[in-house]
mmCIF file of C-alpha atoms in Angstrom:
data_model
loop_
_atom_site.group_PDB
_atom_site.id
_atom_site.type_symbol
_atom_site.label_atom_id
_atom_site.label_comp_id
_atom_site.label_asym_id
_atom_site.label_seq_id
_atom_site.Cartn_x
_atom_site.Cartn_y
_atom_site.Cartn_z
ATOM 1 C CA UNK A 165 60.250 128.546 38.225
ATOM 2 C CA UNK A 166 63.248 129.719 40.216
ATOM 3 C CA UNK A 167 65.270 126.780 41.482
ATOM 4 C CA UNK A 168 66.072 127.472 45.120
ATOM 5 C CA UNK A 169 68.093 125.668 47.755
ATOM 6 C CA UNK A 170 64.771 124.651 49.319
ATOM 7 C CA UNK A 171 63.778 122.987 46.026
ATOM 8 C CA UNK A 172 67.134 121.208 45.917
ATOM 9 C CA UNK A 173 66.639 120.077 49.523
ATOM 10 C CA UNK A 174 63.185 118.715 48.740
ATOM 11 C CA UNK A 175 64.415 116.872 45.659
ATOM 12 C CA UNK A 176 67.534 115.402 47.239
ATOM 13 C CA UNK A 177 65.607 114.150 50.275
ATOM 14 C CA UNK A 178 62.941 112.628 47.999
ATOM 15 C CA UNK A 179 65.656 111.026 45.848
ATOM 16 C CA UNK A 180 68.176 109.925 48.447
ATOM 17 C CA UNK A 181 66.531 110.175 51.849
ATOM 18 C CA UNK A 182 66.986 112.533 54.773
ATOM 19 C CA UNK A 183 70.550 113.643 55.449
ATOM 20 C CA UNK A 184 72.550 111.653 57.968
ATOM 21 C CA UNK A 185 73.738 114.847 59.622
ATOM 22 C CA UNK A 186 71.132 116.885 61.480
ATOM 23 C CA UNK A 187 71.966 120.308 60.061
ATOM 24 C CA UNK A 188 68.568 121.830 59.360
ATOM 25 C CA UNK A 189 69.720 125.454 59.517
ATOM 26 C CA UNK A 190 73.001 124.942 57.646
ATOM 27 C CA UNK A 191 71.822 122.488 54.992
ATOM 28 C CA UNK A 192 72.523 124.888 52.120
ATOM 29 C CA UNK A 193 76.193 125.294 52.949
ATOM 30 C CA UNK A 194 77.029 121.880 54.388
ATOM 31 C CA UNK A 195 79.044 119.663 52.077
ATOM 32 C CA UNK A 196 77.371 116.663 50.513
ATOM 33 C CA UNK A 197 80.036 114.495 52.183
ATOM 34 C CA UNK A 198 79.111 115.851 55.611
ATOM 35 C CA UNK A 199 75.431 115.297 54.836
ATOM 36 C CA UNK A 200 76.182 111.686 53.916
ATOM 37 C CA UNK A 201 75.259 112.013 50.233
ATOM 38 C CA UNK A 202 77.516 110.117 47.852
ATOM 39 C CA UNK A 203 77.787 110.192 44.068
ATOM 40 C CA UNK A 204 74.831 107.839 43.556
ATOM 41 C CA UNK A 205 72.584 110.146 45.599
ATOM 42 C CA UNK A 206 73.701 113.110 43.503
ATOM 43 C CA UNK A 207 73.063 111.218 40.264
ATOM 44 C CA UNK A 208 69.557 110.301 41.445
ATOM 45 C CA UNK A 209 69.007 113.928 42.395
ATOM 46 C CA UNK A 210 70.198 115.095 38.959
ATOM 47 C CA UNK A 211 67.736 112.701 37.308
ATOM 48 C CA UNK A 212 64.899 114.057 39.459
ATOM 49 C CA UNK A 213 65.906 117.639 38.623
ATOM 50 C CA UNK A 214 65.834 116.808 34.922
ATOM 51 C CA UNK A 215 62.387 115.202 35.198
ATOM 52 C CA UNK A 216 60.932 118.025 37.282
ATOM 53 C CA UNK A 217 62.596 121.093 35.789
ATOM 54 C CA UNK A 218 63.710 119.877 32.362
ATOM 55 C CA UNK A 219 67.304 120.824 33.169
ATOM 56 C CA UNK A 220 70.095 118.382 32.402
ATOM 57 C CA UNK A 221 73.147 118.687 34.626
ATOM 58 C CA UNK A 222 76.244 117.068 33.084
ATOM 59 C CA UNK A 223 77.974 114.614 35.422
ATOM 60 C CA UNK A 224 81.284 116.485 35.359
ATOM 61 C CA UNK A 225 79.559 119.671 36.552
ATOM 62 C CA UNK A 226 77.343 117.782 38.991
ATOM 63 C CA UNK A 227 80.337 116.462 40.883
ATOM 64 C CA UNK A 228 81.889 119.930 41.090
ATOM 65 C CA UNK A 229 78.979 121.011 43.310
ATOM 66 C CA UNK A 230 80.103 120.621 46.913
ATOM 67 C CA UNK A 231 76.982 121.871 48.715
ATOM 68 C CA UNK A 232 73.239 122.115 48.052
ATOM 69 C CA UNK A 233 73.719 125.850 47.428
ATOM 70 C CA UNK A 234 76.353 125.046 44.771
ATOM 71 C CA UNK A 235 73.971 122.581 43.145
ATOM 72 C CA UNK A 236 71.104 125.082 43.122
ATOM 73 C CA UNK A 237 73.357 127.638 41.433
ATOM 74 C CA UNK A 238 74.554 125.057 38.931
ATOM 75 C CA UNK A 239 70.970 124.119 38.042
ATOM 76 C CA UNK A 240 69.983 127.789 37.689
ATOM 77 C CA UNK A 241 72.950 128.366 35.380
ATOM 78 C CA UNK A 242 72.151 125.278 33.301
ATOM 79 C CA UNK A 243 68.527 126.388 33.022
ATOM 80 C CA UNK A 244 69.550 129.879 31.896
ATOM 81 C CA UNK A 245 72.020 128.449 29.352
ATOM 82 C CA UNK A 246 69.344 126.151 27.937
ATOM 83 C CA UNK A 247 66.930 129.077 27.600
ATOM 84 C CA UNK A 248 69.466 131.222 25.744
#
């Protein structure tokens, strides 16, 4: 399964709740800080990603992701690396 920004959005909202900022159209490129997601929300999201997709995202890389689009790309890369 291709891990898209929409999948990341679904998972992060299920894990950490709806974003504080109402940015429906720009969700993918809005920073996690602007969305109101802190490190705990990202860690919960990473756990959900691992359960759902079998992809482990190391904490140091997780916190380098600044936006949902960054996180989706990071997960795709981790999934490809695990498959190789």
